[in-house]
mmCIF file of C-alpha atoms and ligand atoms in Angstrom:
data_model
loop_
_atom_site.group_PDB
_atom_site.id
_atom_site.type_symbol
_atom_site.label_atom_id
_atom_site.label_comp_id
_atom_site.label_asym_id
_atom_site.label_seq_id
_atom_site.Cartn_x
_atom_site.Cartn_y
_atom_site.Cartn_z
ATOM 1 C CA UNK A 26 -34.900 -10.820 -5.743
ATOM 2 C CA UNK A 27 -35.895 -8.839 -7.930
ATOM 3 C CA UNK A 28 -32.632 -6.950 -10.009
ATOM 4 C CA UNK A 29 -34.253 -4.374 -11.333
ATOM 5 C CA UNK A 30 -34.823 -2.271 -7.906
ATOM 6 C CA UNK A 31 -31.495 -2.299 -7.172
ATOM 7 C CA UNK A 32 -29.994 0.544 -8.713
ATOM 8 C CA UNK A 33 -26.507 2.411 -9.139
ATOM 9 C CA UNK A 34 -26.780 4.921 -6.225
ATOM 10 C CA UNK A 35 -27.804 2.069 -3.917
ATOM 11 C CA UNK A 36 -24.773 0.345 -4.974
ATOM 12 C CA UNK A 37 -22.269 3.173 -4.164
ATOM 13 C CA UNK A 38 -23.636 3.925 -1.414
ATOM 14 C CA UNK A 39 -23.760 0.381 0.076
ATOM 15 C CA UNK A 40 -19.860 0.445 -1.467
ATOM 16 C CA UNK A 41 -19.025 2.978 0.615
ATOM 17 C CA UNK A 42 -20.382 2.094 4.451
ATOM 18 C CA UNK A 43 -19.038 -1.019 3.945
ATOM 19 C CA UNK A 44 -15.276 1.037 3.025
ATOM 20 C CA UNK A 45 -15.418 3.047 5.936
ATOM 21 C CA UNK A 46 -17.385 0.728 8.230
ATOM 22 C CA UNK A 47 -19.751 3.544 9.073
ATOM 23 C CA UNK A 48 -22.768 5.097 8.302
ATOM 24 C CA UNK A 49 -22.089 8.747 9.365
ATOM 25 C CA UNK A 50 -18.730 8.659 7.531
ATOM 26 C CA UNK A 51 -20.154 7.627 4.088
ATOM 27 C CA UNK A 52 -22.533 10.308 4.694
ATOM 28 C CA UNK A 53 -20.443 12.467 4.853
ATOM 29 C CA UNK A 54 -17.915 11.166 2.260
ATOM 30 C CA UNK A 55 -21.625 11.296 -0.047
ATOM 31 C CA UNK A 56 -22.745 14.419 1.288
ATOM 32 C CA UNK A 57 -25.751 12.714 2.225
ATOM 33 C CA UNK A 58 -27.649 12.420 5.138
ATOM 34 C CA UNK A 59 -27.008 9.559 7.421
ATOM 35 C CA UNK A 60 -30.917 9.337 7.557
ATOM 36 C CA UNK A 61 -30.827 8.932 3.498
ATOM 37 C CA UNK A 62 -27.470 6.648 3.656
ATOM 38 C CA UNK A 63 -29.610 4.253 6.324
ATOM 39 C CA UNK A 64 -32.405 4.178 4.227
ATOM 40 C CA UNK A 65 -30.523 3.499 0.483
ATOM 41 C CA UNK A 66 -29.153 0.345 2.408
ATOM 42 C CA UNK A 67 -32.500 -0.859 3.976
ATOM 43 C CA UNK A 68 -34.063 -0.730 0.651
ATOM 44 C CA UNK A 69 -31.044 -2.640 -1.034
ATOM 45 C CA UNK A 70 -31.285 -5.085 1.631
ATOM 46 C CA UNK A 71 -34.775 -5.599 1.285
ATOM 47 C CA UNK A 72 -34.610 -5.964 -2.547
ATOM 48 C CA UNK A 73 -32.028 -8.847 -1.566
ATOM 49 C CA UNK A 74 -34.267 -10.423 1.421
ATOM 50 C CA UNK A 75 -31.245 -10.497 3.468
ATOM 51 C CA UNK A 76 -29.427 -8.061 5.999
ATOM 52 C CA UNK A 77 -25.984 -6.744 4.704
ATOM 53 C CA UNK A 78 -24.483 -5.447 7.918
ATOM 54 C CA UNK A 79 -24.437 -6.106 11.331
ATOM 55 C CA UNK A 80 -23.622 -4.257 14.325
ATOM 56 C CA UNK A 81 -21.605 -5.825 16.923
ATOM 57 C CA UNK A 82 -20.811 -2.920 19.509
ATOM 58 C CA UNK A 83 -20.290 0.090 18.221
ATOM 59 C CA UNK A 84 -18.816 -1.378 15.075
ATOM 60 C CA UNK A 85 -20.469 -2.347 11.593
ATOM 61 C CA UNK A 86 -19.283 -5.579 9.724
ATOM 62 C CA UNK A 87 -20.744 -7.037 6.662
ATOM 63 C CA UNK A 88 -22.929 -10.243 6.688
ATOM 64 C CA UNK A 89 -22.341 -13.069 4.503
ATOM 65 C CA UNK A 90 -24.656 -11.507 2.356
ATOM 66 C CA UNK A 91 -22.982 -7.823 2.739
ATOM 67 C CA UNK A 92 -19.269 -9.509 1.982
ATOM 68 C CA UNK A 93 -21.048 -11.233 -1.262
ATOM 69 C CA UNK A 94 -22.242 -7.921 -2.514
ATOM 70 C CA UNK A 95 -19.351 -6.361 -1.722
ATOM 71 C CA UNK A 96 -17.228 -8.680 -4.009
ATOM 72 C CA UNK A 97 -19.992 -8.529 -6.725
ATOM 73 C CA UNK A 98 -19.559 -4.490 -6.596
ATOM 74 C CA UNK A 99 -15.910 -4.387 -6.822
ATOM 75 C CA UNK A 100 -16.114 -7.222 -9.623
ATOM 76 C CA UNK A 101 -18.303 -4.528 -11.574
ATOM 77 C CA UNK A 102 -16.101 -1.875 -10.802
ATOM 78 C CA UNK A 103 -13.316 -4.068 -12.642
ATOM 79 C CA UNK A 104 -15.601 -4.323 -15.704
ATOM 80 C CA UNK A 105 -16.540 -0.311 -15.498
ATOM 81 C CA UNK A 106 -12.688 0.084 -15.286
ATOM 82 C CA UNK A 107 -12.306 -1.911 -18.297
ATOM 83 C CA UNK A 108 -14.649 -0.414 -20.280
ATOM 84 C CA UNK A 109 -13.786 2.914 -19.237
ATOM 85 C CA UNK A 110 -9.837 2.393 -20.327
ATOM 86 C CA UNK A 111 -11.275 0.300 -23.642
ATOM 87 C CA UNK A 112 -13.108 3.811 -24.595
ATOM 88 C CA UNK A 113 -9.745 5.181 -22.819
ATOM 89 C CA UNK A 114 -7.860 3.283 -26.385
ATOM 90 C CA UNK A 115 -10.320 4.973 -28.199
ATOM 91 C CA UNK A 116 -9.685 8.204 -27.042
ATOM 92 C CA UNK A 117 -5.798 7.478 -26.929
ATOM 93 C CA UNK A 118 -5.508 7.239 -22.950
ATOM 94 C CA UNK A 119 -7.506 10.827 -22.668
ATOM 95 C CA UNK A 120 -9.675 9.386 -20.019
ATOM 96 C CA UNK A 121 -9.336 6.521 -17.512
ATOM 97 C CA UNK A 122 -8.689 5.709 -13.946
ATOM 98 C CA UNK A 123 -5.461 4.338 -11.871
ATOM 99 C CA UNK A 124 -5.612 3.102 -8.770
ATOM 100 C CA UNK A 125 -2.721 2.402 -7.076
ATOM 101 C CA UNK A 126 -1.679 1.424 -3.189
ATOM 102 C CA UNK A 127 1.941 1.302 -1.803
ATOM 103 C CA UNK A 128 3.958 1.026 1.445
ATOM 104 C CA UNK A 129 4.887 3.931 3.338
ATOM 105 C CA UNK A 130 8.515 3.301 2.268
ATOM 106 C CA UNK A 131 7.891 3.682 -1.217
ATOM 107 C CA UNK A 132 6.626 7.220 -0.980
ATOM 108 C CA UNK A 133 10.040 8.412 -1.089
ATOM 109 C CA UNK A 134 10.355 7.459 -4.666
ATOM 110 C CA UNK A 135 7.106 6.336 -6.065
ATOM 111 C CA UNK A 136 4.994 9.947 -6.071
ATOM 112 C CA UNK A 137 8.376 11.816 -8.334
ATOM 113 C CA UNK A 138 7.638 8.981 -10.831
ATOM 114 C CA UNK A 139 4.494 8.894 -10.861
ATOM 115 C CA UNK A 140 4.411 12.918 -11.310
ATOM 116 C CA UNK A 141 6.415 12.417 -14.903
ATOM 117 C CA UNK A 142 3.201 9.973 -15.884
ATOM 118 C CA UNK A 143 0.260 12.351 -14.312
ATOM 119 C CA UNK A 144 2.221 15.216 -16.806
ATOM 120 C CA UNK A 145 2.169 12.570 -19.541
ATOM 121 C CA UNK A 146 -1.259 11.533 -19.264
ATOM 122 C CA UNK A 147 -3.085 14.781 -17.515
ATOM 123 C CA UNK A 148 -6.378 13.119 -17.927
ATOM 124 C CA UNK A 149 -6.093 10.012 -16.280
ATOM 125 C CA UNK A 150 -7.617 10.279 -12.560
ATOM 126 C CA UNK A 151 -4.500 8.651 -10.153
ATOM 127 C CA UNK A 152 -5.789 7.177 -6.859
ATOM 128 C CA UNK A 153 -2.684 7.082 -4.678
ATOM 129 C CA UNK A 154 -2.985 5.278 -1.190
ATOM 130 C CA UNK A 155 -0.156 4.824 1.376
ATOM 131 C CA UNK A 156 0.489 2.486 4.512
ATOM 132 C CA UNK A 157 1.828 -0.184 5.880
ATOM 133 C CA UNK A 158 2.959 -3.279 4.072
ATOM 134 C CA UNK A 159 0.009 -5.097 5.890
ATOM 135 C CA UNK A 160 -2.789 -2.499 4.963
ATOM 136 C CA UNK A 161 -1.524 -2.906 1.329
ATOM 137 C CA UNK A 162 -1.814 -6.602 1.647
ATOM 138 C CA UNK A 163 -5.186 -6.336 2.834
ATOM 139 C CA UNK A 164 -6.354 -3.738 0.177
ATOM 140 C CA UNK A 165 -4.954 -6.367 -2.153
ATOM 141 C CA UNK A 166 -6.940 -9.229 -0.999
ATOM 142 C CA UNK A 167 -9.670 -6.948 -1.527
ATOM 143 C CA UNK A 168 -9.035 -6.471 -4.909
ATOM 144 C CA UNK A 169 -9.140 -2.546 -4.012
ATOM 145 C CA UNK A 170 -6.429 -1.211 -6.231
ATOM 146 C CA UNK A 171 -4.915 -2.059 -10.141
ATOM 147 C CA UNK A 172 -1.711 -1.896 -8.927
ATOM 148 C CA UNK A 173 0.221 -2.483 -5.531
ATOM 149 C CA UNK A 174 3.920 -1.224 -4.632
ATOM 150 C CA UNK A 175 5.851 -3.494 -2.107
ATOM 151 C CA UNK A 176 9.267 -4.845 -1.516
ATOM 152 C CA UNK A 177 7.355 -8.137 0.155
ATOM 153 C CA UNK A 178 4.682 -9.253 -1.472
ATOM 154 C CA UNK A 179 2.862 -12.215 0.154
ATOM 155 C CA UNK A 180 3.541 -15.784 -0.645
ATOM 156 C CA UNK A 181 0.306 -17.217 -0.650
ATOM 157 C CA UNK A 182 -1.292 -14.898 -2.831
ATOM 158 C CA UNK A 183 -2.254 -15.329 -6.659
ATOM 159 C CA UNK A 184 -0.134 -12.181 -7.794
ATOM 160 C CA UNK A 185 2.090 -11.354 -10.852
ATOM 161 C CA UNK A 186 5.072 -9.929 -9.050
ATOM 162 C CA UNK A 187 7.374 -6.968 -11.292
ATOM 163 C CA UNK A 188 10.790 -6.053 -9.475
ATOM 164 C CA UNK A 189 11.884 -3.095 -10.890
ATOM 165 C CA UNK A 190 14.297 -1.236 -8.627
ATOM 166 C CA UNK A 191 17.234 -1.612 -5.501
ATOM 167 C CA UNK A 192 15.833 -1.418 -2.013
ATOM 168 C CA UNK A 193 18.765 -1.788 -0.009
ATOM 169 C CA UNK A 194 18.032 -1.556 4.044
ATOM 170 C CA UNK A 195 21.174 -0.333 5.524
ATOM 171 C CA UNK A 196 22.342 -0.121 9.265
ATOM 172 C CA UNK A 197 22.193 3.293 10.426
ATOM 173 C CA UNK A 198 23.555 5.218 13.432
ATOM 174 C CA UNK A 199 24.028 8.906 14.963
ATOM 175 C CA UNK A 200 27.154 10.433 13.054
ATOM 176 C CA UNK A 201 30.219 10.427 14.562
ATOM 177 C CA UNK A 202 29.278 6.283 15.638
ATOM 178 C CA UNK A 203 32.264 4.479 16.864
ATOM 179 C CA UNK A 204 31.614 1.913 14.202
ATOM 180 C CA UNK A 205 31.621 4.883 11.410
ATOM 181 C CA UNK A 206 34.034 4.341 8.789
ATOM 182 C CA UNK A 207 35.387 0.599 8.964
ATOM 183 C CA UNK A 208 33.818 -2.453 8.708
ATOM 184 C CA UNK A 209 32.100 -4.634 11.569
ATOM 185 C CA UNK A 210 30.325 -7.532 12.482
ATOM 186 C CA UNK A 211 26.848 -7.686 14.015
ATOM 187 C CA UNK A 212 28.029 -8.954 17.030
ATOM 188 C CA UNK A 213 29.845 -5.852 17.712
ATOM 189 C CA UNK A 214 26.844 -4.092 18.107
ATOM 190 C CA UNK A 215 24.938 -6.634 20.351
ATOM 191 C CA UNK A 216 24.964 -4.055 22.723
ATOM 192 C CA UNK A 217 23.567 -1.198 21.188
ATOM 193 C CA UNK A 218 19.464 -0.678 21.133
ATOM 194 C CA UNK A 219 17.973 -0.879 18.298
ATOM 195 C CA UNK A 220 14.504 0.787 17.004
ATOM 196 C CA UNK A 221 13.097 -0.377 14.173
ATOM 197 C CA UNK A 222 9.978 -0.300 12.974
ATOM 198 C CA UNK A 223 6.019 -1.759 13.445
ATOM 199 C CA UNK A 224 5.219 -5.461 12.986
ATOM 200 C CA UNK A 225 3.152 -5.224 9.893
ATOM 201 C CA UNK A 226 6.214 -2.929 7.688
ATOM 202 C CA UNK A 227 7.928 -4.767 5.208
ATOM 203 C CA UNK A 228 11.009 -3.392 6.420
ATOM 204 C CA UNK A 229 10.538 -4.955 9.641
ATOM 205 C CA UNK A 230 9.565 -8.362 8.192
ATOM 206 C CA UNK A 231 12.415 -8.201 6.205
ATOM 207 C CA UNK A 232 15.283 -6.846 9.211
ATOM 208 C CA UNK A 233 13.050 -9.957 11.495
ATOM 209 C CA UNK A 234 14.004 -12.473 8.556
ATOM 210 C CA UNK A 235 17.368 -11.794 7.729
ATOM 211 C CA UNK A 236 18.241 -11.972 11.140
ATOM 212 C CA UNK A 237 16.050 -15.346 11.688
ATOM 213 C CA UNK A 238 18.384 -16.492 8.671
ATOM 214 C CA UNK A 239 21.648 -15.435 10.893
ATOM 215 C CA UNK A 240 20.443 -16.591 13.631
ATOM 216 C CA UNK A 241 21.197 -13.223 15.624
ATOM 217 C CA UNK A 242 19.276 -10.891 17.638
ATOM 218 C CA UNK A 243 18.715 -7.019 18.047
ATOM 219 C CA UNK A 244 18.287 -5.311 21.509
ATOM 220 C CA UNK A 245 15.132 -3.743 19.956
ATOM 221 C CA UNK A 246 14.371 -0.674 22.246
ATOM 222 C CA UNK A 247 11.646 1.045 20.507
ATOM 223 C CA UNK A 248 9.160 -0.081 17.750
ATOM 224 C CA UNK A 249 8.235 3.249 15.640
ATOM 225 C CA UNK A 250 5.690 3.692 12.882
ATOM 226 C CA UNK A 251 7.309 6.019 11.140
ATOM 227 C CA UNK A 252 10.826 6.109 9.083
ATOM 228 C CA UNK A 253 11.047 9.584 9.794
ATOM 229 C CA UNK A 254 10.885 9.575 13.022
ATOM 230 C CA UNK A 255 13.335 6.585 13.386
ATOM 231 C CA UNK A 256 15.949 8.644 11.438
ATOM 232 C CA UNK A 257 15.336 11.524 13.999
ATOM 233 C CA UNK A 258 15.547 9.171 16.955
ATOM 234 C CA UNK A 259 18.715 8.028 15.554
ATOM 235 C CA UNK A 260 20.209 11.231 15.048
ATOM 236 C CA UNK A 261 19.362 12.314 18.567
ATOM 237 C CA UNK A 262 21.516 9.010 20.379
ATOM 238 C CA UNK A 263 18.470 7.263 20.899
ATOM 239 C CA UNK A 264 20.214 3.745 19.174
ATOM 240 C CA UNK A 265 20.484 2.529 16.147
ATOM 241 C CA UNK A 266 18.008 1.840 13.009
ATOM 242 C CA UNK A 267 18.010 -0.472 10.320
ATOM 243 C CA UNK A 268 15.698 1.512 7.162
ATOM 244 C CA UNK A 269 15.456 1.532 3.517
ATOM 245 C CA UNK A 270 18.223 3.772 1.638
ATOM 246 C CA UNK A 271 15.455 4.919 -0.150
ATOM 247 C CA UNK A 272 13.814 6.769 3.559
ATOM 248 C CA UNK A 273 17.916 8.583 3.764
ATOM 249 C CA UNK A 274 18.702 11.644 2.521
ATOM 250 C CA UNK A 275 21.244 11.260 -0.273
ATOM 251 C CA UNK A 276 23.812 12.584 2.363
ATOM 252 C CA UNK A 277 22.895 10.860 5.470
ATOM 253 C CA UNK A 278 24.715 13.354 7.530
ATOM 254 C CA UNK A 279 22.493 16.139 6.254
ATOM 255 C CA UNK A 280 20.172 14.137 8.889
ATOM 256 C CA UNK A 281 22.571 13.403 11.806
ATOM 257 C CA UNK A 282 23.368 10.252 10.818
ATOM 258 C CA UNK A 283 25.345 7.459 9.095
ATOM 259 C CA UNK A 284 25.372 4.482 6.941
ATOM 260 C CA UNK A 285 27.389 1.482 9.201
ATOM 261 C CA UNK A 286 29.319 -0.822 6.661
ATOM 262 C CA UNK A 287 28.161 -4.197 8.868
ATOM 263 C CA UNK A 288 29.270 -7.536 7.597
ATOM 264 C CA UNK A 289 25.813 -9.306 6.133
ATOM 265 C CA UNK A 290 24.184 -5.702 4.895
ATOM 266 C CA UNK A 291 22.480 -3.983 3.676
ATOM 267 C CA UNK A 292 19.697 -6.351 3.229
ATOM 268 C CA UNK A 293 19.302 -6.558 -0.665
ATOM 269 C CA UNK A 294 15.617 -7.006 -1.903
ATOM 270 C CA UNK A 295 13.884 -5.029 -4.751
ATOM 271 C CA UNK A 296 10.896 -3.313 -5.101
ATOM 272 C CA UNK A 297 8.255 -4.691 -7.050
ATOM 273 C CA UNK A 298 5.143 -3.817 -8.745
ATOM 274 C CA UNK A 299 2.746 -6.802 -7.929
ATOM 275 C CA UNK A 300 -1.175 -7.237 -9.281
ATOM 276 C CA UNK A 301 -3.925 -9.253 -8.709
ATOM 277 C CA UNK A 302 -3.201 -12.502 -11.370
ATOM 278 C CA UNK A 303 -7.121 -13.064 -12.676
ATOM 279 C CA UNK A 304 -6.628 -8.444 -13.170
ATOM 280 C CA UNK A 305 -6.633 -7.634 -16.443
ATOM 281 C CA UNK A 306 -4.924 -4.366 -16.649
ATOM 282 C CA UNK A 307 -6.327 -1.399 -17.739
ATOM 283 C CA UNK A 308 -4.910 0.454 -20.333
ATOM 284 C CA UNK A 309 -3.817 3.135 -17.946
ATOM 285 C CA UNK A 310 -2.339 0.416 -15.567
ATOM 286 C CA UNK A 311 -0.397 -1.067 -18.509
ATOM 287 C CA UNK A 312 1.087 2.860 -19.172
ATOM 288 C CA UNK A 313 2.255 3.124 -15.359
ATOM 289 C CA UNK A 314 3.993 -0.240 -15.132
ATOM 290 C CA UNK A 315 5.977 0.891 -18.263
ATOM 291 C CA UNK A 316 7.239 4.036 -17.123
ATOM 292 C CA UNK A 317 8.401 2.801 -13.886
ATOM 293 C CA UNK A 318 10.567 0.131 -15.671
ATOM 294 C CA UNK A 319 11.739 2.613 -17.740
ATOM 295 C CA UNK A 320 12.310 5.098 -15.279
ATOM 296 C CA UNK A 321 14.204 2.546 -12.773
ATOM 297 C CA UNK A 322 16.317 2.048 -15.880
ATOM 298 C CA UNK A 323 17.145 5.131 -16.738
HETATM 299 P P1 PGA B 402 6.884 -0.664 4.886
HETATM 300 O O1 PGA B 402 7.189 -1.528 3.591
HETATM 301 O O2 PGA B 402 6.821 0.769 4.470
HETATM 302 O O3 PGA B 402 5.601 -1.271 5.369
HETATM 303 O O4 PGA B 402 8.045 -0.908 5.830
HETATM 304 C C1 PGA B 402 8.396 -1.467 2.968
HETATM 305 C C2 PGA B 402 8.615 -2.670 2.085
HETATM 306 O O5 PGA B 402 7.667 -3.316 1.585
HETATM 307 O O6 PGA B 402 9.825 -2.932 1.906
#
């Protein structure tokens, strides 16, 4: 294989099918042809002697070869990163890139602190992605991001894990409950429904552990994607909800609904800012995890 054929543009593109997992959509997301995206991969394949992606049905998946490259390309990403926040010193943090992924959960609090650091540093370029605690996992095995925001980060990862901040999930139910305003036991609402949310949330790993640990069960009634929504659903009788405090209004009732004071919750866990162990931080990276400590301080 000749290294020298293989060149920058080839690279990104290449970077970018394999992303999306289609051809039309990183032509697009290039503004390229998909004629001109097919053919930037056939040559880079050819320089390589081996195919990087194969279609099974109507989906693409990297080879052994494709997944190979596609480590080696985020591995030099790393190193452009580096050396982009190591002129960034230079410069004093007037340039540089952050790239950050967090569960839906957190966007209730993450996006107002990281608005004080974007006004701090105007020129660094903040990459913000949201979803589930499972899509952040996987981004994170994929070394896709600097940093990662999560209440749950995995156990059998190699990951520096930050707490910085309360994430209290509380029992929740329409105002006006029967249970509102004293305290009870979880068994006095074994026969209520319950909707909570998607296997894959870290708030639902955390509601299906703490229970595992009390050895109780919910009537779970409906499984929603979406904390919003749940609060709604609450609010309009449909059961009750265990969320994050952080997904409430600071007056629950402003929503329709209220905080039960149940024996064994809220469920206390923190947030935490976790990272890849082998990252080394860029300079921007190292900026962000200070002003969220600071802020959750203040
Ligand atoms: P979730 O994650 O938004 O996937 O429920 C929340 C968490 O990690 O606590």
């Amino acid at each position: 294989m000749n290294r020298r054929h293989i060149t920058q543009r080839q690279l990104e593109t290449f970077a970018t099918v394999a992303r999306l997992g289609s051809f039309s959509r990183a032509a697009e997301t290039l503004h390229l042809t998909q004629p001109a995206v097919s053919i930037q991969t056939k040559q880079l394949s050819e320089t390589i002697g081996l195919p990087l992606f194969e279609q099974i049905g109507r989906d693409i998946r990297l080879t052994a070869a494709g997944e190979e490259l596609q480590a080696t390309v985020r591995a030099l990403d790393d190193e452009w990163a580096r050396f982009d926040s190591a002129i960034g010193a230079l410069w004093g943090m007037h340039s540089g890139r952050l790239r950050v992924a967090l569960v839906t959960t957190a966007k209730y609090f993450l996006p107002r602190m990281l608005g004080a650091f974007c006004r701090r540093y105007p020129h660094i370029d903040v990459q913000l992605e949201i979803t589930n605690r499972a899509g952040v996992v996987a981004r994170m095995r994929g070394n896709e991001d600097d940093l990662y925001i999560m209440s749950l980060p995995p156990a059998d990862m190699d990951i520096v894990v930050r707490p910085f901040l309360d994430n209290p999930l509380v029992v929740v139910a329409p105002l006006g409950h029967a249970a509102a305003g004293r305290r009870c036991t979880l068994d006095e609402l074994a026969g209520e429904s319950f909707l909570l949310r998607e296997p894959g949330s870290g708030s639902r790993a955390a509601v299906d552990r703490h229970l595992q640990k009390l050895e109780k069960s919910l009537r779970v009634r409906l499984t929603v994607a979406s904390n919003e929504a749940i609060r709604d659903l609450v609010a309009s009788d449909l059961g009750l909800s265990i969320l994050s405090r952080h997904s409430l209004a600071a007056d629950p009732a402003d929503d329709g609904i209220c905080i039960l004071d149940v024996e064994h919750f809220p469920i206390q866990q923190p947030w935490s800012i976790v990272h890849l162990k082998g990252k080394v931080l860029s300079l921007p990276a190292q900026a962000f995890i200070g002003e969220l400590v600071q802020t959750s301080q203040a």
